[in-house]
Amino acid sequence: MYRPEIESAPREAIEKLQLERLQSMLIRVYDNVGMYRKRFDEAGFDPRSVQSLEDLSHAPFTTKDDLRNAYPYGLFAVPLKDIVRIHSSSGTTGQITVGGYTRHDLEVWAELVARVLTAAGATADSIVQVAYGYGLFTGGLGVHDGSQLLGAMTVPASGGNTKRQVKMLKDLGVNLLACTPSYALRIAETMQEMGVDADEMALHGGVFGAEPWSEQMRTQIENGLGIRATDIYGLSEVMGPGVAGECECQSGLHVFEDHFLLEVVDTETLKPVPDNQYGEVVFTTLTKEGIPLVRYRTRDISRIILGECACGRTLRRMERITGRSDDMLIIRGVNVYPSQIEQVLLGIPGIAPHYQVVLSKKGSMDHIEAQVEVAPGFSFDEVSKLEMLKRQVGIELASSLSVSISVKLVEPKSITRSEGKAKRVVDLRVKEEGAAGQ
């Protein structure tokens, strides 16, 4: 453990620290952030009345729209002269959101990433290759700073130029790789193309995040790279990577509760759900100075795992993200997440770990098609085998999801590879509706 006095502290001590920090933070945002003062007053929530962690459930939620509407500096709780770095969201779904970090925020962030790297098996003697993108995206610089704080040799490879990534992994004797899981698959695929065997590498671990990924994808990555693959969780609005992370037990992400208060709420009622029940993950920042957030709705779906981890950490664990409430597809009345489709596909022999779900229109009806790559070596000339595999994919998807989806098998490497977050869902409906109206 990087900070055993915190990571394995008694629950009573953790919750006492959380309450002290929560009380201080709520008063600070009320006094310094106009939106929170207005929201608290409208909800009849007095931040000075909080006497228990449960009292937080009376506070209003914060959403991504609140951050968009406050762009650029409306939610900052400190003067701009105290902000030393800015990160932002991509803005692919609307107005970008801006996150401001004080020097203390960056120190905390680096420590939390160092905790995750340590939990994944990294030490000061490790060589860590950071293949997340650098820049306004939080992934690259976030993991970079944590790796350096740990004392590891840090390789700032950023994303892209995958053949060079493989060469550096091999030639520099890299021990741990950090990138998105979909890019890890791309690196493994490129190793095969270059004739580089995993046994030639010093690589033994990987820390992957920034997108949901299934247990089946973990197996694909571990087999392809010859490593133990662990998950790192974070989001730019709350901090970046390092809000939570898996240890080598791979039995859930340890949430760093000394800095974040975790809730899981019902996606419809927004009421807290019991531990072990799935819902939307909500975070309150306890120590962030630049932009503290109260009950931020992440839209990520997970659950709190009961019991203690074999590693000895007493921090509560959340299950790896199964999907996002805003990524959910409704297929003939059935709720389906892309990660559920992935889980089925990657368990079928003859199928490669690359797919896209394409949404289109057939008349007035929505049409959903899973475009799935077959594994290298599968012959497209054998029509009967191709039809059998297509039928098997369709049957297994229908059995698992309780709804049928059209299946199209495509040749190996025909689906565009990603050097960052994979684009799993392609929605053609807006384009088609626009063309119809011209």
Short mmCIF file of C-alpha atoms in Angstrom, two decimals:
data_model
loop_
_atom_site.label_atom_id
_atom_site.label_comp_id
_atom_site.label_asym_id
_atom_site.label_seq_id
_atom_site.Cartn_x
_atom_site.Cartn_y
_atom_site.Cartn_z
CA MET A 1 0.00 0.00 0.00
CA TYR A 2 1.16 3.53 -0.72
CA ARG A 3 -0.58 4.98 2.37
CA PRO A 4 -1.39 2.01 4.65
CA GLU A 5 -2.44 4.25 7.55
CA ILE A 6 -5.33 5.47 5.36
CA GLU A 7 -5.95 2.53 3.04
CA SER A 8 -6.29 0.03 5.88
CA ALA A 9 -7.70 2.36 8.57
CA PRO A 10 -10.64 1.18 10.73
CA ARG A 11 -14.03 2.07 9.24
CA GLU A 12 -14.83 4.29 12.22
CA ALA A 13 -11.72 6.38 11.59
CA ILE A 14 -12.44 6.69 7.85
CA GLU A 15 -16.03 7.82 8.45
CA LYS A 16 -14.98 10.27 11.18
CA LEU A 17 -12.49 11.87 8.77
CA GLN A 18 -15.11 11.94 6.01
CA LEU A 19 -17.63 13.73 8.22
CA GLU A 20 -15.11 16.36 9.32
CA ARG A 21 -14.08 17.06 5.74
CA LEU A 22 -17.67 17.02 4.48
CA GLN A 23 -18.81 19.57 7.05
CA SER A 24 -15.93 21.90 6.18
CA MET A 25 -16.41 21.51 2.41
CA LEU A 26 -20.17 22.19 2.47
CA ILE A 27 -19.68 25.46 4.35
CA ARG A 28 -16.87 26.44 1.97
CA VAL A 29 -18.96 25.93 -1.20
CA TYR A 30 -21.94 27.73 0.35
CA ASP A 31 -19.75 30.72 1.16
CA ASN A 32 -17.79 30.79 -2.13
CA VAL A 33 -19.93 29.37 -4.96
CA GLY A 34 -23.08 31.29 -5.90
CA MET A 35 -24.79 28.31 -7.53
CA TYR A 36 -24.50 26.17 -4.42
CA ARG A 37 -25.68 28.99 -2.14
CA LYS A 38 -28.77 29.42 -4.33
CA ARG A 39 -29.42 25.66 -4.63
CA PHE A 40 -28.98 25.00 -0.91
CA ASP A 41 -31.32 27.86 0.00
CA GLU A 42 -33.97 26.71 -2.51
CA ALA A 43 -33.80 23.15 -1.13
CA GLY A 44 -33.90 24.32 2.48
CA PHE A 45 -30.53 22.64 3.07
CA ASP A 46 -28.38 24.25 5.76
CA PRO A 47 -24.77 23.07 5.38
CA ARG A 48 -24.10 23.95 9.02
CA SER A 49 -26.75 21.49 10.16
CA VAL A 50 -24.95 18.36 8.85
CA GLN A 51 -24.19 16.04 11.78
CA SER A 52 -23.82 12.71 9.95
CA LEU A 53 -22.81 11.38 6.55
CA GLU A 54 -26.45 10.40 5.97
CA ASP A 55 -27.48 14.07 6.22
CA LEU A 56 -25.85 14.63 2.82
CA SER A 57 -28.84 12.89 1.20
CA HIS A 58 -30.85 16.10 1.83
CA ALA A 59 -28.52 18.17 -0.36
CA PRO A 60 -29.37 18.77 -4.04
CA PHE A 61 -27.49 16.97 -6.82
CA THR A 62 -24.99 18.50 -9.23
CA THR A 63 -25.12 17.48 -12.91
CA LYS A 64 -22.91 17.90 -15.95
CA ASP A 65 -25.36 20.53 -17.23
CA ASP A 66 -24.55 22.60 -14.14
CA LEU A 67 -20.87 22.53 -15.13
CA ARG A 68 -21.72 23.39 -18.73
CA ASN A 69 -23.93 26.29 -17.68
CA ALA A 70 -21.23 27.60 -15.35
CA TYR A 71 -18.56 27.59 -18.09
CA PRO A 72 -15.85 28.65 -17.73
CA TYR A 73 -15.29 29.75 -14.11
CA GLY A 74 -18.73 29.85 -12.48
CA LEU A 75 -18.14 26.94 -10.09
CA PHE A 76 -14.62 27.87 -9.01
CA ALA A 77 -14.38 28.14 -5.22
CA VAL A 78 -11.02 29.94 -5.14
CA PRO A 79 -9.62 33.04 -6.89
CA LEU A 80 -8.15 32.39 -10.35
CA LYS A 81 -4.70 33.31 -9.05
CA ASP A 82 -4.80 30.10 -6.98
CA ILE A 83 -5.53 27.89 -10.02
CA VAL A 84 -2.35 26.40 -11.49
CA ARG A 85 -3.79 24.01 -14.12
CA ILE A 86 -6.89 23.62 -16.27
CA HIS A 87 -8.30 20.42 -17.75
CA SER A 88 -11.52 20.04 -19.70
CA SER A 89 -13.93 17.53 -21.17
CA SER A 90 -13.92 16.85 -24.91
CA GLY A 91 -17.24 18.62 -25.52
CA THR A 92 -18.36 15.88 -27.93
CA THR A 93 -21.83 15.88 -26.35
CA GLY A 94 -22.21 19.65 -26.01
CA GLN A 95 -20.53 22.60 -24.28
CA ILE A 96 -17.16 21.60 -22.79
CA THR A 97 -16.70 21.62 -19.04
CA VAL A 98 -13.64 23.10 -17.36
CA GLY A 99 -11.89 21.81 -14.27
CA GLY A 100 -9.53 24.00 -12.26
CA TYR A 101 -6.81 22.62 -9.98
CA THR A 102 -4.91 24.33 -7.20
CA ARG A 103 -1.40 23.20 -6.32
CA HIS A 104 -2.88 21.19 -3.44
CA ASP A 105 -5.39 19.55 -5.82
CA LEU A 106 -2.55 18.38 -8.06
CA GLU A 107 -0.62 17.01 -5.09
CA VAL A 108 -3.65 15.02 -3.92
CA TRP A 109 -4.34 13.78 -7.45
CA ALA A 110 -0.75 12.56 -7.91
CA GLU A 111 -0.88 10.71 -4.59
CA LEU A 112 -4.14 8.96 -5.45
CA VAL A 113 -2.78 7.77 -8.80
CA ALA A 114 0.36 6.58 -7.00
CA ARG A 115 -1.92 4.55 -4.72
CA VAL A 116 -3.57 2.91 -7.74
CA LEU A 117 -0.23 2.14 -9.40
CA THR A 118 1.06 0.64 -6.16
CA ALA A 119 -2.07 -1.49 -5.84
CA ALA A 120 -1.40 -2.75 -9.38
CA GLY A 121 2.11 -3.85 -8.41
CA ALA A 122 4.22 -0.83 -9.39
CA THR A 123 7.14 0.36 -7.23
CA ALA A 124 9.81 3.05 -7.37
CA ASP A 125 11.87 0.58 -9.43
CA SER A 126 9.16 0.20 -12.10
CA ILE A 127 9.17 1.59 -15.62
CA VAL A 128 5.69 2.92 -16.48
CA GLN A 129 4.63 3.73 -20.05
CA VAL A 130 1.76 6.23 -20.15
CA ALA A 131 -0.13 5.78 -23.43
CA TYR A 132 -3.12 7.92 -22.47
CA GLY A 133 -3.43 11.15 -24.44
CA TYR A 134 -1.71 14.20 -22.97
CA GLY A 135 -3.24 17.67 -22.99
CA LEU A 136 -6.65 18.84 -21.77
CA PHE A 137 -7.74 15.20 -21.29
CA THR A 138 -6.95 14.22 -17.69
CA GLY A 139 -5.61 10.74 -18.45
CA GLY A 140 -2.06 11.40 -19.60
CA LEU A 141 -0.87 14.06 -17.16
CA GLY A 142 -2.84 12.52 -14.29
CA VAL A 143 -1.15 9.11 -14.54
CA HIS A 144 2.18 10.76 -15.42
CA ASP A 145 2.26 12.80 -12.19
CA GLY A 146 1.27 9.79 -10.08
CA SER A 147 3.96 7.62 -11.65
CA GLN A 148 6.63 10.26 -11.04
CA LEU A 149 5.51 10.74 -7.43
CA LEU A 150 5.85 6.99 -6.92
CA GLY A 151 9.43 7.32 -8.12
CA ALA A 152 8.96 5.12 -11.17
CA MET A 153 10.74 5.83 -14.45
CA THR A 154 7.94 7.40 -16.48
CA VAL A 155 7.69 7.10 -20.27
CA PRO A 156 5.32 9.85 -21.58
CA ALA A 157 4.43 8.01 -24.79
CA SER A 158 0.95 9.56 -25.14
CA GLY A 159 -1.43 7.92 -27.62
CA GLY A 160 -0.84 6.90 -31.22
CA ASN A 161 2.04 5.53 -33.29
CA THR A 162 1.34 2.04 -32.04
CA LYS A 163 4.40 0.38 -33.60
CA ARG A 164 6.59 2.83 -31.73
CA GLN A 165 4.65 2.04 -28.54
CA VAL A 166 5.50 -1.65 -28.98
CA LYS A 167 9.17 -0.89 -29.69
CA MET A 168 9.43 1.26 -26.55
CA LEU A 169 7.67 -1.35 -24.42
CA LYS A 170 10.22 -3.92 -25.55
CA ASP A 171 13.42 -1.87 -25.78
CA LEU A 172 12.96 0.14 -22.56
CA GLY A 173 11.96 -2.88 -20.48
CA VAL A 174 8.63 -1.32 -19.48
CA ASN A 175 6.97 -3.11 -16.53
CA LEU A 176 3.56 -1.44 -16.49
CA LEU A 177 1.38 0.00 -19.27
CA ALA A 178 -1.32 2.64 -18.71
CA CYS A 179 -3.89 3.36 -21.43
CA THR A 180 -7.51 2.71 -22.38
CA PRO A 181 -8.47 -0.99 -22.55
CA SER A 182 -9.41 -0.71 -26.21
CA TYR A 183 -5.96 0.73 -26.99
CA ALA A 184 -4.33 -2.08 -25.00
CA LEU A 185 -6.05 -4.51 -27.39
CA ARG A 186 -4.72 -2.50 -30.33
CA ILE A 187 -1.18 -2.71 -28.90
CA ALA A 188 -1.53 -6.48 -28.46
CA GLU A 189 -2.76 -6.79 -32.05
CA THR A 190 0.17 -4.71 -33.32
CA MET A 191 2.62 -6.89 -31.39
CA GLN A 192 1.28 -9.87 -33.31
CA GLU A 193 1.64 -8.05 -36.62
CA MET A 194 5.25 -7.13 -35.75
CA GLY A 195 6.08 -10.67 -34.64
CA VAL A 196 6.79 -9.56 -31.06
CA ASP A 197 5.95 -12.15 -28.42
CA ALA A 198 4.78 -11.16 -24.94
CA ASP A 199 7.55 -13.36 -23.50
CA GLU A 200 10.10 -10.95 -24.97
CA MET A 201 8.73 -8.15 -22.77
CA ALA A 202 9.41 -7.18 -19.17
CA LEU A 203 5.76 -6.08 -19.02
CA HIS A 204 3.85 -7.67 -16.13
CA GLY A 205 1.00 -5.28 -15.38
CA GLY A 206 -1.38 -2.76 -16.88
CA VAL A 207 -3.68 -0.07 -15.50
CA PHE A 208 -6.57 0.59 -17.87
CA GLY A 209 -9.52 2.96 -17.66
CA ALA A 210 -11.48 5.88 -19.21
CA GLU A 211 -14.11 3.53 -20.70
CA PRO A 212 -16.23 0.60 -19.47
CA TRP A 213 -14.72 -2.82 -20.19
CA SER A 214 -15.89 -6.34 -19.49
CA GLU A 215 -14.26 -9.28 -17.74
CA GLN A 216 -14.00 -10.94 -21.14
CA MET A 217 -12.01 -7.98 -22.46
CA ARG A 218 -9.74 -8.23 -19.42
CA THR A 219 -9.00 -11.85 -20.39
CA GLN A 220 -8.27 -10.81 -23.99
CA ILE A 221 -5.84 -8.09 -22.82
CA GLU A 222 -4.11 -10.35 -20.30
CA ASN A 223 -3.65 -13.12 -22.86
CA GLY A 224 -2.51 -10.74 -25.59
CA LEU A 225 0.02 -8.81 -23.48
CA GLY A 226 0.95 -11.51 -20.95
CA ILE A 227 0.08 -9.29 -17.97
CA ARG A 228 -2.27 -8.78 -15.05
CA ALA A 229 -4.78 -6.09 -16.08
CA THR A 230 -6.36 -3.82 -13.45
CA ASP A 231 -8.91 -1.04 -13.68
CA ILE A 232 -8.47 2.62 -12.76
CA TYR A 233 -11.52 4.87 -12.42
CA GLY A 234 -11.99 8.58 -12.51
CA LEU A 235 -13.71 11.37 -14.38
CA SER A 236 -12.52 14.82 -15.32
CA GLU A 237 -15.34 16.58 -13.47
CA VAL A 238 -14.43 15.01 -10.11
CA MET A 239 -10.64 14.87 -10.52
CA GLY A 240 -9.42 12.55 -13.26
CA PRO A 241 -8.04 9.00 -13.04
CA GLY A 242 -7.38 7.90 -9.46
CA VAL A 243 -10.77 8.34 -7.79
CA ALA A 244 -10.72 4.55 -7.37
CA GLY A 245 -8.65 1.60 -8.54
CA GLU A 246 -8.34 -2.15 -8.41
CA CYS A 247 -5.65 -3.99 -6.49
CA GLU A 248 -4.02 -7.21 -7.69
CA CYS A 249 -6.96 -9.19 -6.27
CA GLN A 250 -9.06 -7.76 -9.14
CA SER A 251 -12.17 -7.88 -6.95
CA GLY A 252 -13.51 -4.36 -7.22
CA LEU A 253 -12.23 -0.78 -7.27
CA HIS A 254 -11.12 0.65 -3.93
CA VAL A 255 -12.63 4.14 -3.58
CA PHE A 256 -10.31 6.64 -1.90
CA GLU A 257 -12.83 7.62 0.71
CA ASP A 258 -10.56 10.07 2.50
CA HIS A 259 -11.08 12.36 -0.51
CA PHE A 260 -14.43 11.26 -2.01
CA LEU A 261 -17.79 10.34 -0.54
CA LEU A 262 -19.49 7.63 -2.60
CA GLU A 263 -23.24 7.11 -2.98
CA VAL A 264 -25.19 4.81 -5.31
CA VAL A 265 -28.73 5.99 -6.11
CA ASP A 266 -31.70 4.57 -7.97
CA THR A 267 -31.62 5.82 -11.58
CA GLU A 268 -35.33 6.70 -11.48
CA THR A 269 -36.07 7.90 -7.93
CA LEU A 270 -32.52 9.15 -7.18
CA LYS A 271 -32.90 7.72 -3.68
CA PRO A 272 -29.89 5.89 -2.15
CA VAL A 273 -29.97 2.12 -2.74
CA PRO A 274 -28.66 -0.57 -0.37
CA ASP A 275 -25.09 -1.80 -0.78
CA ASN A 276 -24.75 -4.53 -3.42
CA GLN A 277 -27.61 -3.05 -5.49
CA TYR A 278 -26.91 -1.46 -8.87
CA GLY A 279 -27.58 2.21 -9.46
CA GLU A 280 -26.01 5.48 -10.57
CA VAL A 281 -22.72 6.41 -8.93
CA VAL A 282 -22.69 9.80 -7.17
CA PHE A 283 -19.54 11.46 -5.79
CA THR A 284 -18.96 14.33 -3.40
CA THR A 285 -15.43 15.74 -3.31
CA LEU A 286 -14.20 16.19 0.25
CA THR A 287 -10.87 17.97 -0.24
CA LYS A 288 -10.86 19.49 -3.74
CA GLU A 289 -10.18 23.21 -3.63
CA GLY A 290 -10.58 24.42 -7.23
CA ILE A 291 -14.04 23.06 -8.03
CA PRO A 292 -15.57 21.14 -5.12
CA LEU A 293 -18.63 19.16 -6.21
CA VAL A 294 -21.61 18.16 -4.05
CA ARG A 295 -23.43 14.93 -5.01
CA TYR A 296 -22.21 14.89 -8.60
CA ARG A 297 -24.24 12.50 -10.78
CA THR A 298 -21.67 10.61 -12.85
CA ARG A 299 -24.24 8.65 -14.97
CA ASP A 300 -21.99 5.60 -14.41
CA ILE A 301 -23.72 2.38 -13.33
CA SER A 302 -22.18 0.25 -10.60
CA ARG A 303 -22.75 -1.08 -7.08
CA ILE A 304 -20.97 -1.09 -3.74
CA ILE A 305 -19.39 -4.49 -3.05
CA LEU A 306 -19.99 -5.98 0.38
CA GLY A 307 -17.20 -7.36 2.57
CA GLU A 308 -13.48 -6.66 2.83
CA CYS A 309 -10.86 -7.30 0.16
CA ALA A 310 -8.20 -9.96 0.69
CA CYS A 311 -5.53 -7.27 0.17
CA GLY A 312 -6.33 -5.78 3.59
CA ARG A 313 -7.62 -2.42 2.41
CA THR A 314 -10.68 -1.30 4.35
CA LEU A 315 -11.77 1.30 1.79
CA ARG A 316 -15.13 0.42 0.28
CA ARG A 317 -15.11 -1.11 -3.17
CA MET A 318 -17.30 -0.43 -6.16
CA GLU A 319 -17.76 -2.85 -9.02
CA ARG A 320 -16.18 -1.96 -12.33
CA ILE A 321 -18.51 0.27 -14.35
CA THR A 322 -21.06 -1.80 -16.26
CA GLY A 323 -22.20 1.11 -18.45
CA ARG A 324 -23.58 4.62 -18.37
CA SER A 325 -27.20 5.56 -17.92
CA ASP A 326 -26.90 7.93 -20.90
CA ASP A 327 -25.35 5.14 -23.07
CA MET A 328 -28.24 2.80 -22.39
CA LEU A 329 -30.03 1.50 -25.49
CA ILE A 330 -33.74 0.72 -25.30
CA ILE A 331 -34.44 -2.13 -27.70
CA ARG A 332 -38.14 -2.94 -27.97
CA GLY A 333 -38.64 -1.94 -24.36
CA VAL A 334 -35.55 -3.75 -23.01
CA ASN A 335 -32.66 -1.77 -21.49
CA VAL A 336 -29.29 -2.83 -22.94
CA TYR A 337 -25.79 -1.45 -22.32
CA PRO A 338 -23.00 -1.83 -24.93
CA SER A 339 -20.85 -3.53 -22.27
CA GLN A 340 -23.45 -6.31 -22.02
CA ILE A 341 -23.16 -6.91 -25.75
CA GLU A 342 -19.36 -6.98 -25.40
CA GLN A 343 -19.55 -9.50 -22.58
CA VAL A 344 -21.46 -11.92 -24.80
CA LEU A 345 -19.36 -11.41 -27.93
CA LEU A 346 -16.00 -11.93 -26.28
CA GLY A 347 -17.12 -15.29 -24.93
CA ILE A 348 -17.75 -16.74 -28.41
CA PRO A 349 -14.88 -18.61 -30.14
CA GLY A 350 -14.13 -17.23 -33.59
CA ILE A 351 -15.06 -13.65 -32.64
CA ALA A 352 -12.43 -10.90 -32.32
CA PRO A 353 -12.66 -8.29 -29.51
CA HIS A 354 -13.72 -5.53 -31.93
CA TYR A 355 -17.31 -4.53 -32.59
CA GLN A 356 -19.70 -1.60 -33.10
CA VAL A 357 -23.40 -1.22 -32.44
CA VAL A 358 -25.00 0.71 -35.32
CA LEU A 359 -28.35 2.45 -34.79
CA SER A 360 -30.39 3.33 -37.87
CA LYS A 361 -33.98 3.65 -39.10
CA LYS A 362 -36.06 1.14 -41.05
CA GLY A 363 -39.16 3.06 -41.91
CA SER A 364 -40.44 4.53 -38.65
CA MET A 365 -38.74 1.84 -36.52
CA ASP A 366 -35.32 1.96 -34.90
CA HIS A 367 -33.00 -0.73 -36.22
CA ILE A 368 -30.03 -2.05 -34.22
CA GLU A 369 -27.20 -4.04 -35.74
CA ALA A 370 -24.11 -5.46 -34.06
CA GLN A 371 -21.20 -5.37 -36.49
CA VAL A 372 -18.70 -7.91 -35.24
CA GLU A 373 -15.22 -8.83 -36.48
CA VAL A 374 -14.39 -12.48 -36.89
CA ALA A 375 -11.06 -13.67 -35.52
CA PRO A 376 -7.99 -13.63 -37.80
CA GLY A 377 -7.71 -16.83 -39.78
CA PHE A 378 -11.45 -17.32 -40.13
CA SER A 379 -12.25 -17.94 -43.79
CA PHE A 380 -14.96 -15.76 -45.32
CA ASP A 381 -15.09 -18.20 -48.22
CA GLU A 382 -16.71 -20.89 -46.07
CA VAL A 383 -20.27 -19.65 -46.26
CA SER A 384 -21.77 -22.40 -44.13
CA LYS A 385 -19.32 -21.78 -41.26
CA LEU A 386 -19.95 -18.06 -41.52
CA GLU A 387 -23.71 -18.55 -41.31
CA MET A 388 -23.32 -20.91 -38.33
CA LEU A 389 -21.17 -18.38 -36.48
CA LYS A 390 -23.59 -15.56 -37.27
CA ARG A 391 -26.50 -17.66 -36.04
CA GLN A 392 -24.61 -18.53 -32.83
CA VAL A 393 -23.85 -14.86 -32.14
CA GLY A 394 -27.51 -13.93 -32.67
CA ILE A 395 -28.78 -16.74 -30.42
CA GLU A 396 -26.36 -15.96 -27.58
CA LEU A 397 -27.10 -12.22 -27.73
CA ALA A 398 -30.86 -12.88 -27.65
CA SER A 399 -30.49 -15.36 -24.78
CA SER A 400 -28.38 -13.01 -22.67
CA LEU A 401 -30.17 -9.73 -23.43
CA SER A 402 -33.75 -11.06 -23.73
CA VAL A 403 -34.10 -9.26 -27.05
CA SER A 404 -32.91 -10.04 -30.59
CA ILE A 405 -30.33 -7.89 -32.40
CA SER A 406 -29.34 -8.06 -36.05
CA VAL A 407 -25.80 -9.38 -36.51
CA LYS A 408 -23.35 -8.60 -39.30
CA LEU A 409 -20.00 -10.40 -39.35
CA VAL A 410 -17.19 -8.36 -40.87
CA GLU A 411 -13.63 -9.19 -41.87
CA PRO A 412 -10.70 -8.86 -39.43
CA LYS A 413 -9.38 -5.29 -38.93
CA SER A 414 -12.31 -3.72 -40.79
CA ILE A 415 -13.60 -1.85 -37.71
CA THR A 416 -11.66 1.35 -37.04
CA ARG A 417 -9.18 1.02 -34.19
CA SER A 418 -9.03 3.65 -31.46
CA GLU A 419 -5.96 5.17 -29.81
CA GLY A 420 -8.14 6.49 -27.00
CA LYS A 421 -11.71 5.72 -26.05
CA ALA A 422 -13.31 3.22 -28.42
CA LYS A 423 -16.43 4.33 -30.27
CA ARG A 424 -18.78 1.42 -29.59
CA VAL A 425 -22.10 2.97 -30.65
CA VAL A 426 -22.66 4.67 -34.02
CA ASP A 427 -26.00 6.47 -34.24
CA LEU A 428 -27.01 7.12 -37.86
CA ARG A 429 -30.58 8.07 -37.00
CA VAL A 430 -29.97 11.83 -36.73
CA LYS A 431 -28.18 11.92 -40.11
CA GLU A 432 -30.95 9.89 -41.72
CA GLU A 433 -33.70 12.10 -40.28
CA GLY A 434 -31.80 15.20 -41.44
CA ALA A 435 -31.42 13.83 -44.96
CA ALA A 436 -35.10 12.92 -45.08
CA GLY A 437 -36.06 16.47 -44.19
CA GLN A 438 -33.99 18.08 -46.97
#
